[in-house]
Amino acid sequence: MNVHTLFTGIANTHIVEEARGVVVIDAGMPRQARRIVNRLGALGHSPADVRLILLTHGHIDHAGSAVALKRLTGAPIAMHRADARLTATRDLKIPPGRSGAIDAAGAVLRAFGWIVPLETFTPDVWLDDGMALRDFGIAARVVHTPGHTAGSVCLAFEDGTVFVGDALLNALRVSFPLWWEDPASARESACRIRSLRPRVCLSGHGRPFDLNALDAFVGDHCG
Ligand SMILES: [Zn+2]
Ligand SMILES: [Zn+2]
């Protein structure tokens, strides 16, 4: 398995190559689809090689180019049902912030919206906890990790690589998401990710991190 990460506006998009297929994890901000396809081309893939566009959750920095990427590749869009409300309208839905200052920043974003609105959609494939994705050519299963959003999921590969979306960030260090719909669930989800004993975690924001870094962050919180 090979992973190629691109910065698509605000968040990371990961291109995962396995023997039987290519999967794109998160589609970036609006107007990023062509860039993603260009990177696929540089890796020797045609757009039609993409078997699935998997969204870790429904925020615009991850779902913004999902429809455009589907048009270019023909691949279905997969997401958890609990986030469908986020991609059904153009409103910018930022959950409450982790602190007062972060919440104030979210309120400003909510008030002004985003410069480029979300191209709305209904996913083609519904992701559920425990779902295996071998039909799409990858040795991975879905882990439901609500908190940042109700429909946030991680994708756990058999080789110990876990794509955590925004359930955990690693900008300067491993941390909880800046905004969260349900802090208690987010904390439980962080412990659930740790219980997977991942070899490496790839976040929606920031650099990859290993189990030691994860333990250092959540070790005291989890039973
Ligand atoms: Zn994000
Ligand atoms: Zn998010």
JSON list of C-alpha atoms and ligand atoms in Angstrom, two decimals:
[
{"chain": "A", "resi": 1, "resn": "MET", "atom": "CA", "xyz": [0.00, 0.00, 0.00]},
{"chain": "A", "resi": 2, "resn": "ASN", "atom": "CA", "xyz": [1.26, 3.47, -0.97]},
{"chain": "A", "resi": 3, "resn": "VAL", "atom": "CA", "xyz": [-0.10, 6.74, 0.38]},
{"chain": "A", "resi": 4, "resn": "HIS", "atom": "CA", "xyz": [0.32, 10.11, -1.32]},
{"chain": "A", "resi": 5, "resn": "THR", "atom": "CA", "xyz": [-0.87, 13.18, 0.55]},
{"chain": "A", "resi": 6, "resn": "LEU", "atom": "CA", "xyz": [-1.77, 16.50, -1.06]},
{"chain": "A", "resi": 7, "resn": "PHE", "atom": "CA", "xyz": [-2.81, 19.71, 0.66]},
{"chain": "A", "resi": 8, "resn": "THR", "atom": "CA", "xyz": [-6.12, 20.63, -0.94]},
{"chain": "A", "resi": 9, "resn": "GLY", "atom": "CA", "xyz": [-6.83, 24.13, 0.37]},
{"chain": "A", "resi": 10, "resn": "ILE", "atom": "CA", "xyz": [-7.30, 23.62, 4.11]},
{"chain": "A", "resi": 11, "resn": "ALA", "atom": "CA", "xyz": [-7.14, 19.88, 4.73]},
{"chain": "A", "resi": 12, "resn": "ASN", "atom": "CA", "xyz": [-5.21, 16.88, 3.43]},
{"chain": "A", "resi": 13, "resn": "THR", "atom": "CA", "xyz": [-6.36, 14.61, 0.63]},
{"chain": "A", "resi": 14, "resn": "HIS", "atom": "CA", "xyz": [-4.83, 11.13, 0.68]},
{"chain": "A", "resi": 15, "resn": "ILE", "atom": "CA", "xyz": [-4.46, 8.98, -2.43]},
{"chain": "A", "resi": 16, "resn": "VAL", "atom": "CA", "xyz": [-4.16, 5.32, -1.41]},
{"chain": "A", "resi": 17, "resn": "GLU", "atom": "CA", "xyz": [-2.79, 2.85, -3.95]},
{"chain": "A", "resi": 18, "resn": "GLU", "atom": "CA", "xyz": [-3.28, -0.85, -3.38]},
{"chain": "A", "resi": 19, "resn": "ALA", "atom": "CA", "xyz": [-2.82, -3.75, -5.78]},
{"chain": "A", "resi": 20, "resn": "ARG", "atom": "CA", "xyz": [-6.49, -3.86, -6.73]},
{"chain": "A", "resi": 21, "resn": "GLY", "atom": "CA", "xyz": [-7.40, -0.22, -6.72]},
{"chain": "A", "resi": 22, "resn": "VAL", "atom": "CA", "xyz": [-6.95, 3.44, -5.93]},
{"chain": "A", "resi": 23, "resn": "VAL", "atom": "CA", "xyz": [-9.06, 5.19, -3.30]},
{"chain": "A", "resi": 24, "resn": "VAL", "atom": "CA", "xyz": [-9.15, 8.94, -2.61]},
{"chain": "A", "resi": 25, "resn": "ILE", "atom": "CA", "xyz": [-9.68, 9.81, 1.05]},
{"chain": "A", "resi": 26, "resn": "ASP", "atom": "CA", "xyz": [-11.23, 13.29, 1.35]},
{"chain": "A", "resi": 27, "resn": "ALA", "atom": "CA", "xyz": [-11.69, 15.54, -1.66]},
{"chain": "A", "resi": 28, "resn": "GLY", "atom": "CA", "xyz": [-10.50, 18.92, -0.39]},
{"chain": "A", "resi": 29, "resn": "MET", "atom": "CA", "xyz": [-11.99, 22.38, -0.78]},
{"chain": "A", "resi": 30, "resn": "PRO", "atom": "CA", "xyz": [-14.01, 23.32, -3.89]},
{"chain": "A", "resi": 31, "resn": "ARG", "atom": "CA", "xyz": [-11.96, 23.68, -7.11]},
{"chain": "A", "resi": 32, "resn": "GLN", "atom": "CA", "xyz": [-9.39, 21.02, -6.12]},
{"chain": "A", "resi": 33, "resn": "ALA", "atom": "CA", "xyz": [-10.62, 18.12, -8.27]},
{"chain": "A", "resi": 34, "resn": "ARG", "atom": "CA", "xyz": [-8.39, 18.89, -11.25]},
{"chain": "A", "resi": 35, "resn": "ARG", "atom": "CA", "xyz": [-5.35, 19.04, -8.99]},
{"chain": "A", "resi": 36, "resn": "ILE", "atom": "CA", "xyz": [-6.20, 15.66, -7.50]},
{"chain": "A", "resi": 37, "resn": "VAL", "atom": "CA", "xyz": [-6.63, 14.15, -10.98]},
{"chain": "A", "resi": 38, "resn": "ASN", "atom": "CA", "xyz": [-3.33, 15.69, -12.07]},
{"chain": "A", "resi": 39, "resn": "ARG", "atom": "CA", "xyz": [-1.58, 14.07, -9.12]},
{"chain": "A", "resi": 40, "resn": "LEU", "atom": "CA", "xyz": [-3.20, 10.75, -10.00]},
{"chain": "A", "resi": 41, "resn": "GLY", "atom": "CA", "xyz": [-1.84, 11.18, -13.53]},
{"chain": "A", "resi": 42, "resn": "ALA", "atom": "CA", "xyz": [1.66, 11.88, -12.20]},
{"chain": "A", "resi": 43, "resn": "LEU", "atom": "CA", "xyz": [1.39, 8.60, -10.29]},
{"chain": "A", "resi": 44, "resn": "GLY", "atom": "CA", "xyz": [0.50, 6.76, -13.50]},
{"chain": "A", "resi": 45, "resn": "HIS", "atom": "CA", "xyz": [-3.25, 6.46, -12.90]},
{"chain": "A", "resi": 46, "resn": "SER", "atom": "CA", "xyz": [-6.11, 7.42, -15.15]},
{"chain": "A", "resi": 47, "resn": "PRO", "atom": "CA", "xyz": [-9.14, 9.04, -13.47]},
{"chain": "A", "resi": 48, "resn": "ALA", "atom": "CA", "xyz": [-11.09, 5.83, -14.07]},
{"chain": "A", "resi": 49, "resn": "ASP", "atom": "CA", "xyz": [-8.65, 3.95, -11.79]},
{"chain": "A", "resi": 50, "resn": "VAL", "atom": "CA", "xyz": [-10.28, 5.59, -8.74]},
{"chain": "A", "resi": 51, "resn": "ARG", "atom": "CA", "xyz": [-12.66, 3.05, -7.18]},
{"chain": "A", "resi": 52, "resn": "LEU", "atom": "CA", "xyz": [-14.01, 5.18, -4.34]},
{"chain": "A", "resi": 53, "resn": "ILE", "atom": "CA", "xyz": [-14.06, 8.77, -3.04]},
{"chain": "A", "resi": 54, "resn": "LEU", "atom": "CA", "xyz": [-14.25, 8.26, 0.71]},
{"chain": "A", "resi": 55, "resn": "LEU", "atom": "CA", "xyz": [-15.09, 11.23, 2.92]},
{"chain": "A", "resi": 56, "resn": "THR", "atom": "CA", "xyz": [-14.09, 11.06, 6.58]},
{"chain": "A", "resi": 57, "resn": "HIS", "atom": "CA", "xyz": [-16.90, 13.57, 7.25]},
{"chain": "A", "resi": 58, "resn": "GLY", "atom": "CA", "xyz": [-19.04, 16.21, 5.59]},
{"chain": "A", "resi": 59, "resn": "HIS", "atom": "CA", "xyz": [-17.17, 19.49, 6.18]},
{"chain": "A", "resi": 60, "resn": "ILE", "atom": "CA", "xyz": [-16.39, 21.65, 3.14]},
{"chain": "A", "resi": 61, "resn": "ASP", "atom": "CA", "xyz": [-12.60, 21.35, 3.53]},
{"chain": "A", "resi": 62, "resn": "HIS", "atom": "CA", "xyz": [-13.00, 17.56, 3.01]},
{"chain": "A", "resi": 63, "resn": "ALA", "atom": "CA", "xyz": [-16.12, 17.32, 0.85]},
{"chain": "A", "resi": 64, "resn": "GLY", "atom": "CA", "xyz": [-15.83, 20.51, -1.24]},
{"chain": "A", "resi": 65, "resn": "SER", "atom": "CA", "xyz": [-14.57, 18.84, -4.43]},
{"chain": "A", "resi": 66, "resn": "ALA", "atom": "CA", "xyz": [-16.35, 15.50, -4.00]},
{"chain": "A", "resi": 67, "resn": "VAL", "atom": "CA", "xyz": [-18.92, 16.10, -6.75]},
{"chain": "A", "resi": 68, "resn": "ALA", "atom": "CA", "xyz": [-16.36, 17.53, -9.19]},
{"chain": "A", "resi": 69, "resn": "LEU", "atom": "CA", "xyz": [-14.03, 14.60, -8.51]},
{"chain": "A", "resi": 70, "resn": "LYS", "atom": "CA", "xyz": [-16.89, 12.16, -9.08]},
{"chain": "A", "resi": 71, "resn": "ARG", "atom": "CA", "xyz": [-17.57, 13.83, -12.44]},
{"chain": "A", "resi": 72, "resn": "LEU", "atom": "CA", "xyz": [-13.92, 13.43, -13.48]},
{"chain": "A", "resi": 73, "resn": "THR", "atom": "CA", "xyz": [-13.40, 9.88, -12.22]},
{"chain": "A", "resi": 74, "resn": "GLY", "atom": "CA", "xyz": [-16.83, 8.24, -12.28]},
{"chain": "A", "resi": 75, "resn": "ALA", "atom": "CA", "xyz": [-16.12, 6.93, -8.76]},
{"chain": "A", "resi": 76, "resn": "PRO", "atom": "CA", "xyz": [-18.89, 6.80, -6.13]},
{"chain": "A", "resi": 77, "resn": "ILE", "atom": "CA", "xyz": [-18.83, 9.06, -3.07]},
{"chain": "A", "resi": 78, "resn": "ALA", "atom": "CA", "xyz": [-18.92, 7.30, 0.31]},
{"chain": "A", "resi": 79, "resn": "MET", "atom": "CA", "xyz": [-19.77, 8.93, 3.64]},
{"chain": "A", "resi": 80, "resn": "HIS", "atom": "CA", "xyz": [-21.52, 8.14, 6.92]},
{"chain": "A", "resi": 81, "resn": "ARG", "atom": "CA", "xyz": [-25.28, 8.79, 6.91]},
{"chain": "A", "resi": 82, "resn": "ALA", "atom": "CA", "xyz": [-25.11, 11.05, 9.98]},
{"chain": "A", "resi": 83, "resn": "ASP", "atom": "CA", "xyz": [-23.19, 13.68, 7.98]},
{"chain": "A", "resi": 84, "resn": "ALA", "atom": "CA", "xyz": [-25.55, 13.75, 4.98]},
{"chain": "A", "resi": 85, "resn": "ARG", "atom": "CA", "xyz": [-27.26, 16.81, 6.53]},
{"chain": "A", "resi": 86, "resn": "LEU", "atom": "CA", "xyz": [-23.91, 18.66, 6.17]},
{"chain": "A", "resi": 87, "resn": "THR", "atom": "CA", "xyz": [-23.59, 18.08, 2.43]},
{"chain": "A", "resi": 88, "resn": "ALA", "atom": "CA", "xyz": [-27.28, 18.56, 1.61]},
{"chain": "A", "resi": 89, "resn": "THR", "atom": "CA", "xyz": [-27.17, 22.37, 1.88]},
{"chain": "A", "resi": 90, "resn": "ARG", "atom": "CA", "xyz": [-24.69, 25.13, 1.05]},
{"chain": "A", "resi": 91, "resn": "ASP", "atom": "CA", "xyz": [-24.69, 26.65, 4.54]},
{"chain": "A", "resi": 92, "resn": "LEU", "atom": "CA", "xyz": [-21.36, 26.49, 6.30]},
{"chain": "A", "resi": 93, "resn": "LYS", "atom": "CA", "xyz": [-21.93, 24.35, 9.37]},
{"chain": "A", "resi": 94, "resn": "ILE", "atom": "CA", "xyz": [-19.13, 24.75, 11.88]},
{"chain": "A", "resi": 95, "resn": "PRO", "atom": "CA", "xyz": [-19.73, 23.07, 15.23]},
{"chain": "A", "resi": 96, "resn": "PRO", "atom": "CA", "xyz": [-19.06, 24.77, 18.60]},
{"chain": "A", "resi": 97, "resn": "GLY", "atom": "CA", "xyz": [-15.40, 25.50, 19.30]},
{"chain": "A", "resi": 98, "resn": "ARG", "atom": "CA", "xyz": [-13.13, 23.70, 21.76]},
{"chain": "A", "resi": 99, "resn": "SER", "atom": "CA", "xyz": [-12.44, 27.03, 23.49]},
{"chain": "A", "resi": 100, "resn": "GLY", "atom": "CA", "xyz": [-14.08, 30.46, 23.58]},
{"chain": "A", "resi": 101, "resn": "ALA", "atom": "CA", "xyz": [-11.57, 31.93, 21.10]},
{"chain": "A", "resi": 102, "resn": "ILE", "atom": "CA", "xyz": [-11.96, 29.03, 18.66]},
{"chain": "A", "resi": 103, "resn": "ASP", "atom": "CA", "xyz": [-15.73, 29.28, 18.96]},
{"chain": "A", "resi": 104, "resn": "ALA", "atom": "CA", "xyz": [-15.57, 33.02, 18.15]},
{"chain": "A", "resi": 105, "resn": "ALA", "atom": "CA", "xyz": [-13.51, 32.25, 15.03]},
{"chain": "A", "resi": 106, "resn": "GLY", "atom": "CA", "xyz": [-16.11, 29.66, 14.01]},
{"chain": "A", "resi": 107, "resn": "ALA", "atom": "CA", "xyz": [-18.90, 32.21, 14.50]},
{"chain": "A", "resi": 108, "resn": "VAL", "atom": "CA", "xyz": [-17.14, 34.63, 12.12]},
{"chain": "A", "resi": 109, "resn": "LEU", "atom": "CA", "xyz": [-16.78, 31.90, 9.49]},
{"chain": "A", "resi": 110, "resn": "ARG", "atom": "CA", "xyz": [-20.42, 30.90, 9.93]},
{"chain": "A", "resi": 111, "resn": "ALA", "atom": "CA", "xyz": [-21.57, 34.51, 9.56]},
{"chain": "A", "resi": 112, "resn": "PHE", "atom": "CA", "xyz": [-19.66, 35.16, 6.34]},
{"chain": "A", "resi": 113, "resn": "GLY", "atom": "CA", "xyz": [-19.92, 31.70, 4.80]},
{"chain": "A", "resi": 114, "resn": "TRP", "atom": "CA", "xyz": [-17.19, 30.45, 2.51]},
{"chain": "A", "resi": 115, "resn": "ILE", "atom": "CA", "xyz": [-16.07, 32.28, -0.63]},
{"chain": "A", "resi": 116, "resn": "VAL", "atom": "CA", "xyz": [-16.81, 29.23, -2.76]},
{"chain": "A", "resi": 117, "resn": "PRO", "atom": "CA", "xyz": [-19.95, 27.40, -1.65]},
{"chain": "A", "resi": 118, "resn": "LEU", "atom": "CA", "xyz": [-20.20, 23.65, -1.29]},
{"chain": "A", "resi": 119, "resn": "GLU", "atom": "CA", "xyz": [-21.50, 21.74, -4.29]},
{"chain": "A", "resi": 120, "resn": "THR", "atom": "CA", "xyz": [-24.20, 19.75, -2.50]},
{"chain": "A", "resi": 121, "resn": "PHE", "atom": "CA", "xyz": [-24.70, 16.01, -2.89]},
{"chain": "A", "resi": 122, "resn": "THR", "atom": "CA", "xyz": [-26.13, 12.83, -1.49]},
{"chain": "A", "resi": 123, "resn": "PRO", "atom": "CA", "xyz": [-23.49, 10.09, -1.13]},
{"chain": "A", "resi": 124, "resn": "ASP", "atom": "CA", "xyz": [-23.68, 6.97, -3.30]},
{"chain": "A", "resi": 125, "resn": "VAL", "atom": "CA", "xyz": [-22.34, 4.62, -0.62]},
{"chain": "A", "resi": 126, "resn": "TRP", "atom": "CA", "xyz": [-23.22, 4.79, 3.07]},
{"chain": "A", "resi": 127, "resn": "LEU", "atom": "CA", "xyz": [-20.35, 3.98, 5.42]},
{"chain": "A", "resi": 128, "resn": "ASP", "atom": "CA", "xyz": [-21.10, 2.09, 8.61]},
{"chain": "A", "resi": 129, "resn": "ASP", "atom": "CA", "xyz": [-19.04, 0.98, 11.58]},
{"chain": "A", "resi": 130, "resn": "GLY", "atom": "CA", "xyz": [-17.16, -2.22, 10.81]},
{"chain": "A", "resi": 131, "resn": "MET", "atom": "CA", "xyz": [-17.84, -2.11, 7.07]},
{"chain": "A", "resi": 132, "resn": "ALA", "atom": "CA", "xyz": [-15.09, -3.76, 5.01]},
{"chain": "A", "resi": 133, "resn": "LEU", "atom": "CA", "xyz": [-14.07, -2.06, 1.78]},
{"chain": "A", "resi": 134, "resn": "ARG", "atom": "CA", "xyz": [-12.63, -5.02, -0.10]},
{"chain": "A", "resi": 135, "resn": "ASP", "atom": "CA", "xyz": [-15.25, -4.51, -2.83]},
{"chain": "A", "resi": 136, "resn": "PHE", "atom": "CA", "xyz": [-13.43, -1.27, -3.61]},
{"chain": "A", "resi": 137, "resn": "GLY", "atom": "CA", "xyz": [-10.03, -2.95, -3.78]},
{"chain": "A", "resi": 138, "resn": "ILE", "atom": "CA", "xyz": [-8.63, -1.96, -0.39]},
{"chain": "A", "resi": 139, "resn": "ALA", "atom": "CA", "xyz": [-7.85, -3.97, 2.76]},
{"chain": "A", "resi": 140, "resn": "ALA", "atom": "CA", "xyz": [-9.51, -1.61, 5.19]},
{"chain": "A", "resi": 141, "resn": "ARG", "atom": "CA", "xyz": [-12.56, -1.25, 7.39]},
{"chain": "A", "resi": 142, "resn": "VAL", "atom": "CA", "xyz": [-14.62, 1.70, 8.60]},
{"chain": "A", "resi": 143, "resn": "VAL", "atom": "CA", "xyz": [-14.52, 2.76, 12.25]},
{"chain": "A", "resi": 144, "resn": "HIS", "atom": "CA", "xyz": [-17.26, 5.17, 13.33]},
{"chain": "A", "resi": 145, "resn": "THR", "atom": "CA", "xyz": [-15.65, 7.89, 15.45]},
{"chain": "A", "resi": 146, "resn": "PRO", "atom": "CA", "xyz": [-18.29, 10.56, 16.15]},
{"chain": "A", "resi": 147, "resn": "GLY", "atom": "CA", "xyz": [-17.61, 13.78, 18.03]},
{"chain": "A", "resi": 148, "resn": "HIS", "atom": "CA", "xyz": [-16.10, 16.28, 15.59]},
{"chain": "A", "resi": 149, "resn": "THR", "atom": "CA", "xyz": [-19.25, 15.50, 13.59]},
{"chain": "A", "resi": 150, "resn": "ALA", "atom": "CA", "xyz": [-21.84, 12.81, 14.23]},
{"chain": "A", "resi": 151, "resn": "GLY", "atom": "CA", "xyz": [-20.85, 11.03, 11.03]},
{"chain": "A", "resi": 152, "resn": "SER", "atom": "CA", "xyz": [-17.06, 11.19, 11.35]},
{"chain": "A", "resi": 153, "resn": "VAL", "atom": "CA", "xyz": [-15.33, 7.94, 10.44]},
{"chain": "A", "resi": 154, "resn": "CYS", "atom": "CA", "xyz": [-11.80, 6.59, 10.46]},
{"chain": "A", "resi": 155, "resn": "LEU", "atom": "CA", "xyz": [-10.47, 4.13, 7.93]},
{"chain": "A", "resi": 156, "resn": "ALA", "atom": "CA", "xyz": [-8.30, 1.35, 9.43]},
{"chain": "A", "resi": 157, "resn": "PHE", "atom": "CA", "xyz": [-6.04, -0.61, 7.07]},
{"chain": "A", "resi": 158, "resn": "GLU", "atom": "CA", "xyz": [-4.82, -4.12, 7.84]},
{"chain": "A", "resi": 159, "resn": "ASP", "atom": "CA", "xyz": [-1.20, -2.89, 7.83]},
{"chain": "A", "resi": 160, "resn": "GLY", "atom": "CA", "xyz": [-1.87, -0.62, 10.86]},
{"chain": "A", "resi": 161, "resn": "THR", "atom": "CA", "xyz": [-2.36, 2.63, 8.97]},
{"chain": "A", "resi": 162, "resn": "VAL", "atom": "CA", "xyz": [-5.40, 4.54, 10.25]},
{"chain": "A", "resi": 163, "resn": "PHE", "atom": "CA", "xyz": [-6.84, 7.60, 8.50]},
{"chain": "A", "resi": 164, "resn": "VAL", "atom": "CA", "xyz": [-8.42, 9.57, 11.34]},
{"chain": "A", "resi": 165, "resn": "GLY", "atom": "CA", "xyz": [-9.97, 12.52, 9.49]},
{"chain": "A", "resi": 166, "resn": "ASP", "atom": "CA", "xyz": [-10.55, 15.36, 11.96]},
{"chain": "A", "resi": 167, "resn": "ALA", "atom": "CA", "xyz": [-11.09, 13.08, 14.96]},
{"chain": "A", "resi": 168, "resn": "LEU", "atom": "CA", "xyz": [-7.50, 13.95, 15.90]},
{"chain": "A", "resi": 169, "resn": "LEU", "atom": "CA", "xyz": [-5.30, 16.72, 14.49]},
{"chain": "A", "resi": 170, "resn": "ASN", "atom": "CA", "xyz": [-1.53, 16.96, 14.35]},
{"chain": "A", "resi": 171, "resn": "ALA", "atom": "CA", "xyz": [-0.72, 20.54, 13.37]},
{"chain": "A", "resi": 172, "resn": "LEU", "atom": "CA", "xyz": [1.88, 21.37, 16.01]},
{"chain": "A", "resi": 173, "resn": "ARG", "atom": "CA", "xyz": [1.17, 18.30, 18.12]},
{"chain": "A", "resi": 174, "resn": "VAL", "atom": "CA", "xyz": [-1.58, 15.71, 18.44]},
{"chain": "A", "resi": 175, "resn": "SER", "atom": "CA", "xyz": [-4.77, 17.37, 19.64]},
{"chain": "A", "resi": 176, "resn": "PHE", "atom": "CA", "xyz": [-8.53, 17.17, 19.64]},
{"chain": "A", "resi": 177, "resn": "PRO", "atom": "CA", "xyz": [-10.38, 18.88, 16.79]},
{"chain": "A", "resi": 178, "resn": "LEU", "atom": "CA", "xyz": [-10.81, 22.67, 17.03]},
{"chain": "A", "resi": 179, "resn": "TRP", "atom": "CA", "xyz": [-14.58, 22.37, 16.62]},
{"chain": "A", "resi": 180, "resn": "TRP", "atom": "CA", "xyz": [-16.78, 19.54, 17.79]},
{"chain": "A", "resi": 181, "resn": "GLU", "atom": "CA", "xyz": [-20.45, 18.67, 17.82]},
{"chain": "A", "resi": 182, "resn": "ASP", "atom": "CA", "xyz": [-20.11, 16.42, 20.88]},
{"chain": "A", "resi": 183, "resn": "PRO", "atom": "CA", "xyz": [-16.98, 16.70, 23.07]},
{"chain": "A", "resi": 184, "resn": "ALA", "atom": "CA", "xyz": [-17.75, 13.56, 25.12]},
{"chain": "A", "resi": 185, "resn": "SER", "atom": "CA", "xyz": [-18.07, 11.44, 21.97]},
{"chain": "A", "resi": 186, "resn": "ALA", "atom": "CA", "xyz": [-14.91, 12.99, 20.56]},
{"chain": "A", "resi": 187, "resn": "ARG", "atom": "CA", "xyz": [-12.98, 11.91, 23.65]},
{"chain": "A", "resi": 188, "resn": "GLU", "atom": "CA", "xyz": [-14.42, 8.40, 23.44]},
{"chain": "A", "resi": 189, "resn": "SER", "atom": "CA", "xyz": [-13.52, 8.26, 19.76]},
{"chain": "A", "resi": 190, "resn": "ALA", "atom": "CA", "xyz": [-9.91, 9.24, 20.50]},
{"chain": "A", "resi": 191, "resn": "CYS", "atom": "CA", "xyz": [-9.73, 6.30, 22.91]},
{"chain": "A", "resi": 192, "resn": "ARG", "atom": "CA", "xyz": [-11.30, 4.04, 20.32]},
{"chain": "A", "resi": 193, "resn": "ILE", "atom": "CA", "xyz": [-8.62, 5.06, 17.81]},
{"chain": "A", "resi": 194, "resn": "ARG", "atom": "CA", "xyz": [-5.95, 4.28, 20.40]},
{"chain": "A", "resi": 195, "resn": "SER", "atom": "CA", "xyz": [-7.52, 0.87, 21.06]},
{"chain": "A", "resi": 196, "resn": "LEU", "atom": "CA", "xyz": [-6.83, 0.02, 17.40]},
{"chain": "A", "resi": 197, "resn": "ARG", "atom": "CA", "xyz": [-3.10, 0.24, 18.26]},
{"chain": "A", "resi": 198, "resn": "PRO", "atom": "CA", "xyz": [-2.35, 2.04, 14.98]},
{"chain": "A", "resi": 199, "resn": "ARG", "atom": "CA", "xyz": [1.17, 1.94, 13.54]},
{"chain": "A", "resi": 200, "resn": "VAL", "atom": "CA", "xyz": [0.63, 5.34, 11.96]},
{"chain": "A", "resi": 201, "resn": "CYS", "atom": "CA", "xyz": [-2.28, 7.80, 11.96]},
{"chain": "A", "resi": 202, "resn": "LEU", "atom": "CA", "xyz": [-2.91, 10.16, 9.05]},
{"chain": "A", "resi": 203, "resn": "SER", "atom": "CA", "xyz": [-4.96, 13.19, 10.01]},
{"chain": "A", "resi": 204, "resn": "GLY", "atom": "CA", "xyz": [-7.07, 15.57, 7.98]},
{"chain": "A", "resi": 205, "resn": "HIS", "atom": "CA", "xyz": [-4.87, 18.38, 9.25]},
{"chain": "A", "resi": 206, "resn": "GLY", "atom": "CA", "xyz": [-1.13, 18.24, 9.84]},
{"chain": "A", "resi": 207, "resn": "ARG", "atom": "CA", "xyz": [1.46, 15.51, 9.71]},
{"chain": "A", "resi": 208, "resn": "PRO", "atom": "CA", "xyz": [1.24, 11.75, 10.31]},
{"chain": "A", "resi": 209, "resn": "PHE", "atom": "CA", "xyz": [1.86, 10.54, 13.86]},
{"chain": "A", "resi": 210, "resn": "ASP", "atom": "CA", "xyz": [2.65, 7.22, 15.49]},
{"chain": "A", "resi": 211, "resn": "LEU", "atom": "CA", "xyz": [1.29, 5.26, 18.44]},
{"chain": "A", "resi": 212, "resn": "ASN", "atom": "CA", "xyz": [3.80, 6.86, 20.84]},
{"chain": "A", "resi": 213, "resn": "ALA", "atom": "CA", "xyz": [2.50, 10.33, 20.00]},
{"chain": "A", "resi": 214, "resn": "LEU", "atom": "CA", "xyz": [-1.08, 9.08, 20.30]},
{"chain": "A", "resi": 215, "resn": "ASP", "atom": "CA", "xyz": [-0.35, 7.47, 23.68]},
{"chain": "A", "resi": 216, "resn": "ALA", "atom": "CA", "xyz": [1.31, 10.66, 24.90]},
{"chain": "A", "resi": 217, "resn": "PHE", "atom": "CA", "xyz": [-1.85, 12.61, 24.07]},
{"chain": "A", "resi": 218, "resn": "VAL", "atom": "CA", "xyz": [-4.70, 10.30, 25.06]},
{"chain": "A", "resi": 219, "resn": "GLY", "atom": "CA", "xyz": [-2.94, 7.87, 27.39]},
{"chain": "A", "resi": 220, "resn": "ASP", "atom": "CA", "xyz": [-4.25, 9.40, 30.60]},
{"chain": "A", "resi": 221, "resn": "HIS", "atom": "CA", "xyz": [-7.82, 9.84, 29.34]},
{"chain": "A", "resi": 222, "resn": "CYS", "atom": "CA", "xyz": [-8.51, 6.28, 28.26]},
{"chain": "A", "resi": 223, "resn": "GLY", "atom": "CA", "xyz": [-9.14, 3.29, 30.49]},
{"chain": "B", "resi": 1, "resn": "ZN", "atom": "ZN", "xyz": [-11.05, 19.55, 8.41]},
{"chain": "B", "resi": 2, "resn": "ZN", "atom": "ZN", "xyz": [-13.98, 18.90, 9.94]}
]
